[in-house]
Amino acid sequence: MAHLRGLLSFCILLLLVVQPHQAYGSARGSFRRTRTDPVMLQESGICASSVIVHGYECQEIYVTTKDGYILNMQRIPEGRFASGNTIKKQPVLIQHGVLVDGMTWLLNPPEQNLPLILADNGFDVWIANARGTRFSRQHTSLDATQPEYWNWSWDELVTYDMPTFFDYIHNQTGQKVNYVGHSLGTLIALASFSEGLQVDKLKSAALLSPIAYLSYMNTALGLLAAKAFVGEITTIVFGLAEFNPKEQPVEGFLKSLCANPGVDCYDLLSSLTGINCCLNASTVDLFLKNEPQSTSTKNMIHLSQTVRDKVIAKFNYERPDHNLIHYGTLTPPAYNISNIPRDIPLFVSYGGNDALSDVKDVQDLLDSFKFHDVDKLSVQFIKNYAHADFIMGINAKDIVYNQVLSFFKRQQP
Ligand SMILES: *[C@@H]1O[C@H](CO)[C@@H](O)[C@H](O)[C@H]1NC(C)=O
Ligand SMILES: *[C@@H]1O[C@H](CO)[C@@H](O)[C@H](O)[C@H]1NC(C)=O
Ligand SMILES: *[C@@H]1O[C@H](CO)[C@@H](O)[C@H](O)[C@H]1NC(C)=O
Ligand SMILES: *[C@@H]1O[C@H](CO)[C@@H](O)[C@H](O)[C@H]1NC(C)=O
């Protein structure tokens, strides 16, 4: 049950946490987005819809992972007003969180969103789109309608997706990469660095709304899970499948949860997820038209294990004999965050109202950096920020992105 509780908490939080203040009343019906023709989307893509329209150059790029997933990236090589500056630009890789894609970074007006601000400040910007999201659904041999396509969790994002992005950028630019992650984008970075992966190609990393430990995230939501329809959940959860919040059975399951007597998604949001202080209603409308995106059910299970087990470890097959087959140990190996090389420049920014990245969990994360070189770790705490403010806050430029910029600039030779 704890397992299911964790999973539930995670879905609900992720879906609801992005609702703006004004939209509380309509939160219930908003899971389904208006359907966009996939062919049209392919033709337009994120560059056309969200970057080129603002007068920036942008390239759609496809990279293939060692396990065959074909992933989409956007490259914004320069700002709106090309400076003619001959200094080699520093690359920045921007990685979104779970259940969204790279477009979430671009929903605010250009002067407010992180990728375009970075481009205008002389960085060579690369936006990643995780496997399973709408523009990263191709594979060399599998099809997204096949269960095997969805046989991965965030371990594979660490093992396959991250190296593919880093190698490609490093190869194209000949430079070390600055990294920005939000939410799950921070967890996969921390896990990678703790295993010594990418660190040779990494210049510095900015971690926004960091997720690592998730022990405190679900406490109150346990109540909700107790009322859930266990039978329905189990059919969704077990077996390999796409986890698509916009379609059955996941959508129906989430709606039924909100309709459950005694469970009010209105209260749930305000009391448990934390309130995003600073979202723009038009941006949120745009968000709801474009997100949420799919992930794998296995990934959601893995995240819920992180909630339940209070350790950051590889996917747990839930049976010692199966873990033994996969890992040679009865329990899955842990990622040891304290193993992250102490001289990697890190910037951590977290919010006081963030229910996903709970302040106490962030404290645990910061504790694991206690031996980090003091001058290589900067921490920012923003009292009234919650999870989505870091990507869509109307004042995120002044509060967060300017800090990210000066952090990256400090790393320049
Ligand atoms: C909110 O977003 C709209 C559409 O992008 C924009 O025109 C408006 O200026 C934004 N409001 C604020 C306060 O930034
Ligand atoms: C899923 O992947 C694991 C390895 O990660 C493999 O052992 C297992 O056979 C795969 N299952 C299916 C149904 O492809
Ligand atoms: C990029 O990859 C190509 C082909 O593998 C290789 O020839 C080239 O040296 C690489 N460039 C850098 C900067 O690593
Ligand atoms: C984690 O790594 C740190 C630093 O390398 C080490 O001191 C500690 O013993 C490790 N913890 C575990 C549980 O392996």
Tab-separated table of C-alpha atoms and ligand atoms in Angstrom:
chain	number	residue	atom	x	y	z
A	1	MET	CA	0.000	0.000	0.000
A	2	ALA	CA	2.778	2.407	0.844
A	3	HIS	CA	3.955	1.874	-2.679
A	4	LEU	CA	0.630	2.905	-4.142
A	5	ARG	CA	0.361	5.786	-1.765
A	6	GLY	CA	3.642	7.140	-2.980
A	7	LEU	CA	2.652	6.757	-6.587
A	8	LEU	CA	-0.643	8.477	-6.066
A	9	SER	CA	0.818	11.358	-4.190
A	10	PHE	CA	3.255	11.872	-6.924
A	11	CYS	CA	0.754	11.979	-9.759
A	12	ILE	CA	-1.660	14.218	-7.995
A	13	LEU	CA	0.999	16.611	-6.894
A	14	LEU	CA	2.562	16.851	-10.270
A	15	LEU	CA	-0.701	17.455	-11.986
A	16	LEU	CA	-2.146	19.883	-9.526
A	17	VAL	CA	0.900	21.758	-8.500
A	18	VAL	CA	0.903	23.695	-11.717
A	19	GLN	CA	-2.600	25.086	-11.389
A	20	PRO	CA	-2.531	28.823	-10.883
A	21	HIS	CA	-4.234	30.484	-8.003
A	22	GLN	CA	-7.109	31.710	-10.146
A	23	ALA	CA	-7.765	28.307	-11.656
A	24	TYR	CA	-8.556	26.418	-8.451
A	25	GLY	CA	-12.227	26.139	-9.219
A	26	SER	CA	-11.677	24.485	-12.564
A	27	ALA	CA	-8.842	22.192	-11.578
A	28	ARG	CA	-11.050	19.144	-11.716
A	29	GLY	CA	-11.820	19.164	-15.388
A	30	SER	CA	-8.506	20.300	-16.651
A	31	PHE	CA	-6.558	17.094	-17.131
A	32	ARG	CA	-7.560	16.690	-20.744
A	33	ARG	CA	-5.955	19.081	-23.118
A	34	THR	CA	-7.282	20.049	-26.502
A	35	ARG	CA	-5.990	17.578	-28.984
A	36	THR	CA	-3.461	18.781	-31.483
A	37	ASP	CA	-2.824	16.947	-34.690
A	38	PRO	CA	0.433	15.049	-34.157
A	39	VAL	CA	1.471	15.524	-37.770
A	40	MET	CA	1.040	19.263	-37.437
A	41	LEU	CA	3.030	19.199	-34.209
A	42	GLN	CA	5.846	17.306	-35.895
A	43	GLU	CA	5.999	19.850	-38.661
A	44	SER	CA	5.899	22.827	-36.398
A	45	GLY	CA	7.859	21.520	-33.434
A	46	ILE	CA	9.016	23.531	-30.462
A	47	CYS	CA	11.426	25.726	-32.440
A	48	ALA	CA	8.712	26.924	-34.793
A	49	SER	CA	5.977	27.377	-32.210
A	50	SER	CA	7.951	28.855	-29.343
A	51	VAL	CA	11.343	30.185	-30.426
A	52	ILE	CA	11.498	31.276	-34.064
A	53	VAL	CA	8.248	33.241	-33.619
A	54	HIS	CA	10.141	35.471	-31.194
A	55	GLY	CA	12.896	36.197	-33.680
A	56	TYR	CA	15.501	33.681	-32.522
A	57	GLU	CA	17.377	31.142	-34.555
A	58	CYS	CA	16.525	27.566	-33.527
A	59	GLN	CA	17.399	24.086	-34.754
A	60	GLU	CA	15.460	20.862	-34.208
A	61	ILE	CA	17.940	18.089	-33.458
A	62	TYR	CA	17.422	14.347	-33.028
A	63	VAL	CA	19.836	12.181	-31.074
A	64	THR	CA	19.695	8.416	-30.596
A	65	THR	CA	20.418	6.721	-27.275
A	66	LYS	CA	22.321	3.441	-26.986
A	67	ASP	CA	19.011	1.695	-26.245
A	68	GLY	CA	17.432	3.068	-29.418
A	69	TYR	CA	15.292	6.001	-28.273
A	70	ILE	CA	15.310	8.926	-30.693
A	71	LEU	CA	15.177	12.121	-28.668
A	72	ASN	CA	14.393	15.634	-29.751
A	73	MET	CA	16.420	18.679	-28.720
A	74	GLN	CA	16.190	22.347	-29.606
A	75	ARG	CA	19.331	24.368	-30.056
A	76	ILE	CA	19.165	28.148	-29.768
A	77	PRO	CA	22.688	29.137	-30.758
A	78	GLU	CA	22.424	32.865	-30.160
A	79	GLY	CA	20.337	35.716	-28.859
A	80	ARG	CA	17.858	37.863	-30.719
A	81	PHE	CA	20.453	40.450	-31.488
A	82	ALA	CA	23.479	38.511	-32.676
A	83	SER	CA	26.413	40.334	-31.166
A	84	GLY	CA	29.016	39.473	-33.774
A	85	ASN	CA	31.049	38.533	-30.721
A	86	THR	CA	33.680	36.009	-31.698
A	87	ILE	CA	34.142	34.611	-28.197
A	88	LYS	CA	33.146	30.966	-28.121
A	89	LYS	CA	29.750	30.638	-26.555
A	90	GLN	CA	29.289	28.328	-23.598
A	91	PRO	CA	26.707	25.577	-24.066
A	92	VAL	CA	23.873	25.151	-21.562
A	93	LEU	CA	21.736	22.018	-21.463
A	94	ILE	CA	18.261	22.543	-20.000
A	95	GLN	CA	16.396	19.488	-18.702
A	96	HIS	CA	12.717	19.537	-17.722
A	97	GLY	CA	10.961	17.417	-15.093
A	98	VAL	CA	8.563	14.474	-15.237
A	99	LEU	CA	5.186	14.686	-17.054
A	100	VAL	CA	6.178	17.764	-19.040
A	101	ASP	CA	8.508	18.443	-21.987
A	102	GLY	CA	10.973	21.089	-23.111
A	103	MET	CA	8.250	23.486	-24.154
A	104	THR	CA	7.373	24.322	-20.537
A	105	TRP	CA	10.515	26.453	-20.377
A	106	LEU	CA	9.277	28.583	-23.253
A	107	LEU	CA	5.706	29.400	-22.257
A	108	ASN	CA	6.341	32.797	-20.701
A	109	PRO	CA	7.100	35.819	-22.904
A	110	PRO	CA	10.720	35.825	-24.247
A	111	GLU	CA	12.019	38.341	-21.743
A	112	GLN	CA	10.744	36.107	-18.917
A	113	ASN	CA	11.742	32.597	-19.961
A	114	LEU	CA	15.020	30.948	-19.105
A	115	PRO	CA	16.198	29.572	-22.490
A	116	LEU	CA	15.737	32.869	-24.317
A	117	ILE	CA	17.257	34.881	-21.468
A	118	LEU	CA	20.303	32.605	-21.585
A	119	ALA	CA	20.520	32.985	-25.372
A	120	ASP	CA	20.280	36.777	-25.100
A	121	ASN	CA	23.098	36.674	-22.572
A	122	GLY	CA	25.506	34.941	-24.909
A	123	PHE	CA	24.922	31.263	-24.157
A	124	ASP	CA	24.467	28.470	-26.674
A	125	VAL	CA	21.220	26.929	-25.417
A	126	TRP	CA	20.164	23.287	-25.784
A	127	ILE	CA	16.731	22.100	-24.601
A	128	ALA	CA	16.233	18.383	-23.933
A	129	ASN	CA	12.988	16.431	-24.339
A	130	ALA	CA	12.810	13.201	-22.340
A	131	ARG	CA	11.846	9.865	-23.883
A	132	GLY	CA	8.097	9.320	-24.147
A	133	THR	CA	7.183	13.019	-24.468
A	134	ARG	CA	5.449	14.080	-27.673
A	135	PHE	CA	8.525	14.889	-29.791
A	136	SER	CA	10.710	12.122	-28.355
A	137	ARG	CA	8.518	9.098	-29.054
A	138	GLN	CA	10.457	7.464	-31.855
A	139	HIS	CA	12.700	4.471	-31.480
A	140	THR	CA	14.998	2.584	-33.831
A	141	SER	CA	13.003	-0.659	-33.495
A	142	LEU	CA	10.103	-0.179	-31.066
A	143	ASP	CA	6.851	1.702	-31.360
A	144	ALA	CA	5.268	3.741	-28.544
A	145	THR	CA	2.174	1.529	-28.787
A	146	GLN	CA	4.251	-1.479	-27.677
A	147	PRO	CA	4.653	-2.192	-23.944
A	148	GLU	CA	8.396	-2.792	-24.435
A	149	TYR	CA	8.787	0.838	-25.455
A	150	TRP	CA	7.774	1.826	-21.909
A	151	ASN	CA	10.174	-0.541	-20.148
A	152	TRP	CA	12.269	2.116	-18.390
A	153	SER	CA	12.395	4.313	-15.341
A	154	TRP	CA	14.602	7.275	-14.447
A	155	ASP	CA	17.536	4.853	-14.162
A	156	GLU	CA	17.534	4.720	-17.965
A	157	LEU	CA	17.441	8.504	-18.165
A	158	VAL	CA	20.661	8.375	-16.139
A	159	THR	CA	22.201	5.489	-18.073
A	160	TYR	CA	21.178	6.432	-21.610
A	161	ASP	CA	19.527	9.823	-22.113
A	162	MET	CA	21.931	12.011	-20.140
A	163	PRO	CA	25.103	10.627	-21.786
A	164	THR	CA	23.498	11.015	-25.206
A	165	PHE	CA	22.700	14.691	-24.602
A	166	PHE	CA	26.070	15.471	-23.017
A	167	ASP	CA	28.110	13.612	-25.632
A	168	TYR	CA	26.278	15.261	-28.483
A	169	ILE	CA	26.656	18.788	-27.137
A	170	HIS	CA	30.237	18.236	-26.104
A	171	ASN	CA	31.033	16.856	-29.511
A	172	GLN	CA	29.313	19.688	-31.395
A	173	THR	CA	30.746	22.511	-29.335
A	174	GLY	CA	34.047	21.066	-28.119
A	175	GLN	CA	33.234	22.579	-24.722
A	176	LYS	CA	32.170	21.509	-21.299
A	177	VAL	CA	28.465	21.799	-20.659
A	178	ASN	CA	26.594	23.921	-18.134
A	179	TYR	CA	23.442	22.203	-16.941
A	180	VAL	CA	20.085	23.444	-15.696
A	181	GLY	CA	17.630	20.910	-14.306
A	182	HIS	CA	14.187	21.306	-12.810
A	183	SER	CA	12.517	18.670	-10.639
A	184	LEU	CA	13.245	15.193	-12.079
A	185	GLY	CA	15.856	16.958	-14.205
A	186	THR	CA	17.771	17.541	-10.973
A	187	LEU	CA	17.411	13.981	-9.705
A	188	ILE	CA	18.829	12.422	-12.865
A	189	ALA	CA	21.717	14.888	-12.797
A	190	LEU	CA	22.517	14.195	-9.145
A	191	ALA	CA	22.294	10.447	-9.747
A	192	SER	CA	24.579	10.724	-12.800
A	193	PHE	CA	27.203	12.846	-11.079
A	194	SER	CA	27.157	10.553	-8.035
A	195	GLU	CA	28.095	7.668	-10.331
A	196	GLY	CA	30.856	9.736	-11.879
A	197	LEU	CA	28.928	10.041	-15.140
A	198	GLN	CA	29.122	13.234	-17.268
A	199	VAL	CA	31.416	14.896	-14.741
A	200	ASP	CA	34.257	15.033	-17.275
A	201	LYS	CA	32.012	16.971	-19.663
A	202	LEU	CA	30.308	19.118	-17.060
A	203	LYS	CA	31.229	22.697	-16.315
A	204	SER	CA	28.614	23.477	-13.673
A	205	ALA	CA	25.041	22.628	-12.716
A	206	ALA	CA	22.084	24.725	-11.592
A	207	LEU	CA	19.423	22.695	-9.799
A	208	LEU	CA	16.021	24.354	-9.562
A	209	SER	CA	13.375	22.927	-7.267
A	210	PRO	CA	15.696	20.009	-6.588
A	211	ILE	CA	14.300	16.548	-6.110
A	212	ALA	CA	16.388	13.875	-4.499
A	213	TYR	CA	14.976	12.678	-1.214
A	214	LEU	CA	11.183	12.563	-1.234
A	215	SER	CA	10.519	11.459	2.318
A	216	TYR	CA	8.408	14.394	3.393
A	217	MET	CA	6.471	14.898	0.221
A	218	ASN	CA	3.590	12.540	0.774
A	219	THR	CA	2.747	12.591	4.447
A	220	ALA	CA	-0.662	14.212	4.316
A	221	LEU	CA	-1.647	12.719	0.985
A	222	GLY	CA	-1.563	9.290	2.582
A	223	LEU	CA	-5.133	10.019	3.614
A	224	LEU	CA	-6.153	10.288	0.017
A	225	ALA	CA	-4.600	7.036	-1.032
A	226	ALA	CA	-6.475	5.206	1.695
A	227	LYS	CA	-9.669	6.161	-0.106
A	228	ALA	CA	-8.524	5.246	-3.567
A	229	PHE	CA	-9.803	2.358	-5.639
A	230	VAL	CA	-7.083	-0.149	-5.155
A	231	GLY	CA	-8.302	-2.473	-7.882
A	232	GLU	CA	-8.292	0.227	-10.484
A	233	ILE	CA	-4.879	1.444	-9.473
A	234	THR	CA	-3.322	-1.975	-9.652
A	235	THR	CA	-4.460	-2.544	-13.206
A	236	ILE	CA	-2.836	0.709	-14.203
A	237	VAL	CA	0.271	0.175	-12.214
A	238	PHE	CA	1.332	-3.342	-12.954
A	239	GLY	CA	2.749	-4.310	-16.236
A	240	LEU	CA	4.563	-2.045	-18.589
A	241	ALA	CA	2.516	0.794	-19.948
A	242	GLU	CA	2.477	4.357	-20.977
A	243	PHE	CA	1.455	6.685	-18.156
A	244	ASN	CA	-0.585	9.270	-19.992
A	245	PRO	CA	-2.485	11.630	-17.689
A	246	LYS	CA	-4.617	12.838	-20.597
A	247	GLU	CA	-5.990	9.452	-21.582
A	248	GLN	CA	-7.746	6.477	-20.105
A	249	PRO	CA	-7.157	4.713	-17.852
A	250	VAL	CA	-4.953	7.214	-16.068
A	251	GLU	CA	-7.193	10.194	-16.649
A	252	GLY	CA	-10.291	8.424	-15.384
A	253	PHE	CA	-8.415	7.190	-12.399
A	254	LEU	CA	-7.242	10.670	-11.474
A	255	LYS	CA	-10.712	12.112	-11.957
A	256	SER	CA	-12.314	9.390	-9.886
A	257	LEU	CA	-9.916	10.218	-7.117
A	258	CYS	CA	-10.994	13.834	-7.104
A	259	ALA	CA	-14.656	12.817	-7.156
A	260	ASN	CA	-14.153	10.516	-4.189
A	261	PRO	CA	-16.365	11.511	-1.222
A	262	GLY	CA	-14.234	13.323	1.301
A	263	VAL	CA	-11.501	14.055	-1.212
A	264	ASP	CA	-11.656	17.544	-2.527
A	265	CYS	CA	-9.044	18.431	-5.085
A	266	TYR	CA	-9.668	22.079	-4.343
A	267	ASP	CA	-8.556	21.700	-0.755
A	268	LEU	CA	-5.938	19.206	-1.706
A	269	LEU	CA	-4.184	21.746	-3.828
A	270	SER	CA	-4.213	24.638	-1.436
A	271	SER	CA	-3.381	22.655	1.645
A	272	LEU	CA	-0.890	20.123	0.324
A	273	THR	CA	0.861	20.995	-2.882
A	274	GLY	CA	1.991	24.436	-1.964
A	275	ILE	CA	0.824	27.525	-3.721
A	276	ASN	CA	2.697	28.887	-6.694
A	277	CYS	CA	2.936	32.576	-5.979
A	278	CYS	CA	3.682	34.022	-9.335
A	279	LEU	CA	2.099	32.369	-12.334
A	280	ASN	CA	0.588	34.225	-15.265
A	281	ALA	CA	-2.919	32.980	-16.137
A	282	SER	CA	-2.210	33.121	-19.917
A	283	THR	CA	0.938	31.090	-19.419
A	284	VAL	CA	-0.972	28.510	-17.433
A	285	ASP	CA	-3.600	28.291	-20.176
A	286	LEU	CA	-0.818	27.612	-22.617
A	287	PHE	CA	0.639	25.072	-20.241
A	288	LEU	CA	-2.633	23.182	-20.029
A	289	LYS	CA	-2.913	23.131	-23.822
A	290	ASN	CA	0.536	21.580	-24.127
A	291	GLU	CA	1.062	19.504	-21.020
A	292	PRO	CA	1.043	17.123	-19.237
A	293	GLN	CA	3.106	14.686	-21.263
A	294	SER	CA	3.457	10.958	-20.939
A	295	THR	CA	6.047	9.081	-19.020
A	296	SER	CA	6.303	5.356	-18.307
A	297	THR	CA	4.331	3.728	-15.524
A	298	LYS	CA	7.599	2.140	-14.459
A	299	ASN	CA	9.076	5.593	-13.983
A	300	MET	CA	6.143	6.606	-11.769
A	301	ILE	CA	6.589	3.429	-9.746
A	302	HIS	CA	10.287	4.143	-9.371
A	303	LEU	CA	9.527	7.655	-8.118
A	304	SER	CA	6.987	6.304	-5.673
A	305	GLN	CA	9.645	3.884	-4.380
A	306	THR	CA	11.849	6.894	-3.696
A	307	VAL	CA	9.002	8.342	-1.633
A	308	ARG	CA	8.390	5.100	0.216
A	309	ASP	CA	11.912	3.804	0.773
A	310	LYS	CA	13.453	7.144	1.722
A	311	VAL	CA	16.613	6.333	-0.218
A	312	ILE	CA	17.744	7.230	-3.699
A	313	ALA	CA	18.231	3.861	-5.316
A	314	LYS	CA	17.787	2.039	-8.600
A	315	PHE	CA	14.434	0.598	-9.585
A	316	ASN	CA	13.229	-1.965	-7.070
A	317	TYR	CA	11.811	-5.097	-8.697
A	318	GLU	CA	9.977	-5.688	-5.397
A	319	ARG	CA	11.264	-9.256	-5.209
A	320	PRO	CA	14.699	-10.107	-3.801
A	321	ASP	CA	15.236	-12.829	-6.412
A	322	HIS	CA	14.457	-10.411	-9.230
A	323	ASN	CA	16.722	-7.748	-7.776
A	324	LEU	CA	19.412	-10.427	-7.553
A	325	ILE	CA	19.047	-11.189	-11.250
A	326	HIS	CA	19.217	-7.520	-12.250
A	327	TYR	CA	21.756	-6.196	-9.778
A	328	GLY	CA	23.418	-9.172	-8.094
A	329	THR	CA	22.058	-7.903	-4.762
A	330	LEU	CA	18.800	-8.485	-2.914
A	331	THR	CA	18.004	-4.792	-2.748
A	332	PRO	CA	18.636	-2.266	-5.507
A	333	PRO	CA	21.961	-0.385	-5.329
A	334	ALA	CA	21.731	3.131	-3.909
A	335	TYR	CA	22.943	6.294	-5.587
A	336	ASN	CA	25.253	7.949	-3.084
A	337	ILE	CA	24.836	11.696	-3.493
A	338	SER	CA	27.865	12.344	-1.267
A	339	ASN	CA	30.001	10.779	-3.972
A	340	ILE	CA	29.461	13.769	-6.254
A	341	PRO	CA	32.910	15.247	-6.871
A	342	ARG	CA	33.396	18.066	-4.369
A	343	ASP	CA	34.717	20.540	-6.872
A	344	ILE	CA	31.708	20.565	-9.225
A	345	PRO	CA	30.202	24.059	-9.168
A	346	LEU	CA	26.595	23.682	-8.009
A	347	PHE	CA	23.804	26.211	-7.670
A	348	VAL	CA	20.710	25.045	-5.791
A	349	SER	CA	17.521	27.115	-5.710
A	350	TYR	CA	14.491	25.945	-3.741
A	351	GLY	CA	11.170	27.347	-2.624
A	352	GLY	CA	9.494	27.599	0.760
A	353	ASN	CA	6.075	26.651	-0.634
A	354	ASP	CA	7.221	23.777	-2.811
A	355	ALA	CA	5.343	20.649	-1.790
A	356	LEU	CA	7.177	18.366	-4.196
A	357	SER	CA	10.603	19.556	-3.275
A	358	ASP	CA	9.889	19.848	0.423
A	359	VAL	CA	12.188	22.108	2.425
A	360	LYS	CA	13.087	19.247	4.785
A	361	ASP	CA	14.014	17.003	1.856
A	362	VAL	CA	16.162	19.759	0.382
A	363	GLN	CA	17.871	20.088	3.772
A	364	ASP	CA	18.697	16.368	3.602
A	365	LEU	CA	20.094	16.908	0.125
A	366	LEU	CA	22.187	19.855	1.281
A	367	ASP	CA	23.444	17.755	4.204
A	368	SER	CA	24.864	15.282	1.716
A	369	PHE	CA	26.929	18.193	0.319
A	370	LYS	CA	28.472	18.999	3.670
A	371	PHE	CA	31.932	18.100	2.388
A	372	HIS	CA	31.469	19.921	-0.904
A	373	ASP	CA	34.036	22.662	-1.560
A	374	VAL	CA	32.514	25.691	0.115
A	375	ASP	CA	33.218	28.034	-2.773
A	376	LYS	CA	31.650	25.592	-5.268
A	377	LEU	CA	28.199	25.464	-3.738
A	378	SER	CA	25.666	28.309	-3.832
A	379	VAL	CA	22.229	27.924	-2.332
A	380	GLN	CA	19.223	30.153	-2.810
A	381	PHE	CA	16.011	29.906	-0.801
A	382	ILE	CA	12.890	31.657	-2.085
A	383	LYS	CA	10.283	31.786	0.610
A	384	ASN	CA	7.122	32.178	-1.459
A	385	TYR	CA	8.079	30.011	-4.442
A	386	ALA	CA	6.523	26.643	-5.236
A	387	HIS	CA	7.377	24.056	-7.853
A	388	ALA	CA	6.109	25.703	-11.031
A	389	ASP	CA	7.278	29.223	-10.168
A	390	PHE	CA	10.796	28.144	-11.092
A	391	ILE	CA	9.828	27.540	-14.717
A	392	MET	CA	6.896	29.876	-15.218
A	393	GLY	CA	7.033	32.543	-12.516
A	394	ILE	CA	6.566	36.031	-13.957
A	395	ASN	CA	9.348	37.286	-11.678
A	396	ALA	CA	11.612	34.233	-12.058
A	397	LYS	CA	14.011	36.274	-14.172
A	398	ASP	CA	14.685	38.774	-11.414
A	399	ILE	CA	14.659	36.247	-8.603
A	400	VAL	CA	16.161	33.059	-10.066
A	401	TYR	CA	17.447	33.362	-13.645
A	402	ASN	CA	19.694	36.351	-12.957
A	403	GLN	CA	21.311	34.238	-10.231
A	404	VAL	CA	21.709	31.337	-12.666
A	405	LEU	CA	23.315	33.708	-15.186
A	406	SER	CA	25.796	35.118	-12.734
A	407	PHE	CA	26.554	31.611	-11.462
A	408	PHE	CA	27.357	30.427	-15.012
A	409	LYS	CA	29.350	33.569	-15.739
A	410	ARG	CA	31.436	33.000	-12.613
A	411	GLN	CA	32.515	29.651	-14.079
A	412	GLN	CA	33.866	31.209	-17.266
A	413	PRO	CA	37.626	31.221	-17.615
B	1	LIG	C1	1.268	37.198	-19.122
B	1	LIG	O1	1.415	36.538	-20.373
B	1	LIG	C2	0.914	37.282	-21.472
B	1	LIG	C3	1.006	36.401	-22.712
B	1	LIG	O2	2.316	35.933	-22.921
B	1	LIG	C4	1.716	38.577	-21.618
B	1	LIG	O3	1.207	39.345	-22.696
B	1	LIG	C5	1.631	39.375	-20.316
B	1	LIG	O4	2.452	40.489	-20.390
B	1	LIG	C6	2.056	38.498	-19.139
B	1	LIG	N1	1.819	39.207	-17.885
B	1	LIG	C7	2.816	39.498	-17.033
B	1	LIG	C8	2.381	40.197	-15.771
B	1	LIG	O5	3.971	39.223	-17.224
B	2	LIG	C1	12.519	-4.846	-19.324
B	2	LIG	O1	13.867	-4.483	-19.137
B	2	LIG	C2	14.572	-5.353	-18.261
B	2	LIG	C3	15.988	-4.811	-18.122
B	2	LIG	O2	16.003	-3.477	-17.791
B	2	LIG	C4	14.600	-6.749	-18.818
B	2	LIG	O3	15.242	-7.614	-17.904
B	2	LIG	C5	13.181	-7.224	-19.053
B	2	LIG	O4	13.207	-8.484	-19.694
B	2	LIG	C6	12.425	-6.241	-19.931
B	2	LIG	N1	11.037	-6.655	-20.044
B	2	LIG	C7	10.382	-6.634	-21.188
B	2	LIG	C8	8.970	-7.114	-21.143
B	2	LIG	O5	10.877	-6.250	-22.230
B	3	LIG	C1	32.763	14.593	-32.751
B	3	LIG	O1	32.527	13.309	-33.307
B	3	LIG	C2	33.200	13.078	-34.529
B	3	LIG	C3	32.740	11.756	-35.112
B	3	LIG	O2	32.711	10.778	-34.121
B	3	LIG	C4	34.706	13.138	-34.278
B	3	LIG	O3	35.397	12.921	-35.481
B	3	LIG	C5	35.043	14.514	-33.711
B	3	LIG	O4	36.403	14.568	-33.386
B	3	LIG	C6	34.240	14.798	-32.461
B	3	LIG	N1	34.485	16.177	-32.021
B	3	LIG	C7	34.710	16.505	-30.756
B	3	LIG	C8	34.940	17.962	-30.467
B	3	LIG	O5	34.704	15.675	-29.835
B	4	LIG	C1	28.762	7.769	0.307
B	4	LIG	O1	29.893	8.445	-0.160
B	4	LIG	C2	30.635	9.088	0.875
B	4	LIG	C3	31.738	9.927	0.230
B	4	LIG	O2	32.378	9.210	-0.779
B	4	LIG	C4	31.172	8.022	1.843
B	4	LIG	O3	31.889	8.638	2.887
B	4	LIG	C5	29.998	7.237	2.411
B	4	LIG	O4	30.453	6.175	3.199
B	4	LIG	C6	29.133	6.670	1.282
B	4	LIG	N1	27.931	6.099	1.857
B	4	LIG	C7	27.543	4.867	1.583
B	4	LIG	C8	26.277	4.410	2.238
B	4	LIG	O5	28.170	4.124	0.841
